[in-house]
Amino acid sequence: MTSALPSFARRLDSLKSSAIRDLLALTAREDVISLAGGLPATELIPAHRIRQAAEAVLKTPSAVQYGETSGWRGLREIIATRESCSVGSEVTSDEVVVTHGSQQALTLLAQVLLDPGAVVVVDEPAYTGALQVFSIAGADIHAVPIGDAGMDTDELARKLEAGLRPILVHTVSNFHNPRGVTMSDLGRKQLAALADRYGFWILEDDPYGELWFGVQPPKSIAAYSERVIRLSSASKIIAPALRVGWLTAPVVVCQAVELLKQGADLCGSSMTQQMAADMLDDAAWLERHLGVLRSQYSARAHALEDALKGTFGDRVVLSPATGGMFLWAEFQDGTDTTALLPRALDHGVAFVPGRAFADSPQYSGAARLCFASSSSDMLREAVRRLSAAHTLP
């Protein structure tokens, strides 16, 4: 006799699986060059240095024991010092919570700050992981377009003047996912001023800020307001498998997050947190490693940019590649990238259609392309395959 299927909570009714995560399952074939994921280059992950850190940490027996819910204190002190440089004022270890990747930080903050129906403002197009989190929280999500200078803070101001009252505004400030752009210093000041005036929180999501090509991004939005919660991670600069992310926020927010985190996972991995601390605190090594990442990613970004321009010419408009991991391409010839994707997969190349990031016809001709995880030669071959798929009727 077959038992009845379980009933699920209503929060699942409107929840959609991440289009990108679904696509990654389709692009696992070895014959597919995937520009779809947001994966750092495997060959640039410092495996030897990670091994050294593990060996050093495991000399201390307590490294494999339970730890503090808010994270290993030594790591929080290192993060506080690094964040103080970003913000331009002192951040203490009590204002840091270490999480299981920055995605957990985002999830916990949504639980702390949002009741069902709470208004949340996001970028358009938006980071899909944030959309999932806010949807699960039952938020009323409003989108504000982003351009070459980041979120359109003038448009946000108009919405606020018209009566919109968000609890929080989420934005990826540096080398945006998926648009690739960086918010201007003026935009950061304007957004901070709006937060102070209208009393909402800013969630400044910043996993890519250290992956700049030539010119560092402006000061953090947190330099201009106390109503800013910053998220970041070791995933893009060291290794995703460490699962070390963090948030910096006023102590009262950190205490609330810690309370929920106790119920979520008790604590993170003391071992990987101490490994991350060992590497983040090794300033000379870290700067050399970041230099390699910046150089390699810059070369790959420009290889992809040149290949797309050389192949498609003025039929495609590209966001400038100044850092991060993504290039945003907008076809000007009526191409529907959602319809193009199955043909591209048949030709052995994958990307993420623009409609995965914003449910609007405006983005039907757009695509996000990750340049970080492929060599320059592979990127040129990917564009050749994309061109072959594009020319089919």
Short mmCIF file of C-alpha atoms in Angstrom, two decimals, residues 7 18 25 54 88 116 129 188 248 252 304 326 334 343 382:
data_model
loop_
_atom_site.label_atom_id
_atom_site.label_comp_id
_atom_site.label_asym_id
_atom_site.label_seq_id
_atom_site.Cartn_x
_atom_site.Cartn_y
_atom_site.Cartn_z
CA SER A 7 1.82 18.15 2.42
CA SER A 18 17.10 28.53 -9.73
CA ALA A 25 22.94 20.07 -14.41
CA ALA A 54 44.88 22.50 6.81
CA GLY A 88 36.90 53.61 6.32
CA PRO A 116 5.66 38.02 5.00
CA GLY A 129 20.02 33.69 -5.26
CA ARG A 188 26.59 54.91 -3.24
CA THR A 248 29.18 42.78 8.93
CA VAL A 252 22.03 44.22 17.40
CA LEU A 304 35.75 36.93 -24.53
CA PHE A 326 30.75 38.06 -15.76
CA GLY A 334 16.06 40.53 -32.28
CA ARG A 343 20.58 25.39 -30.09
CA ALA A 382 32.76 29.08 -27.12
#
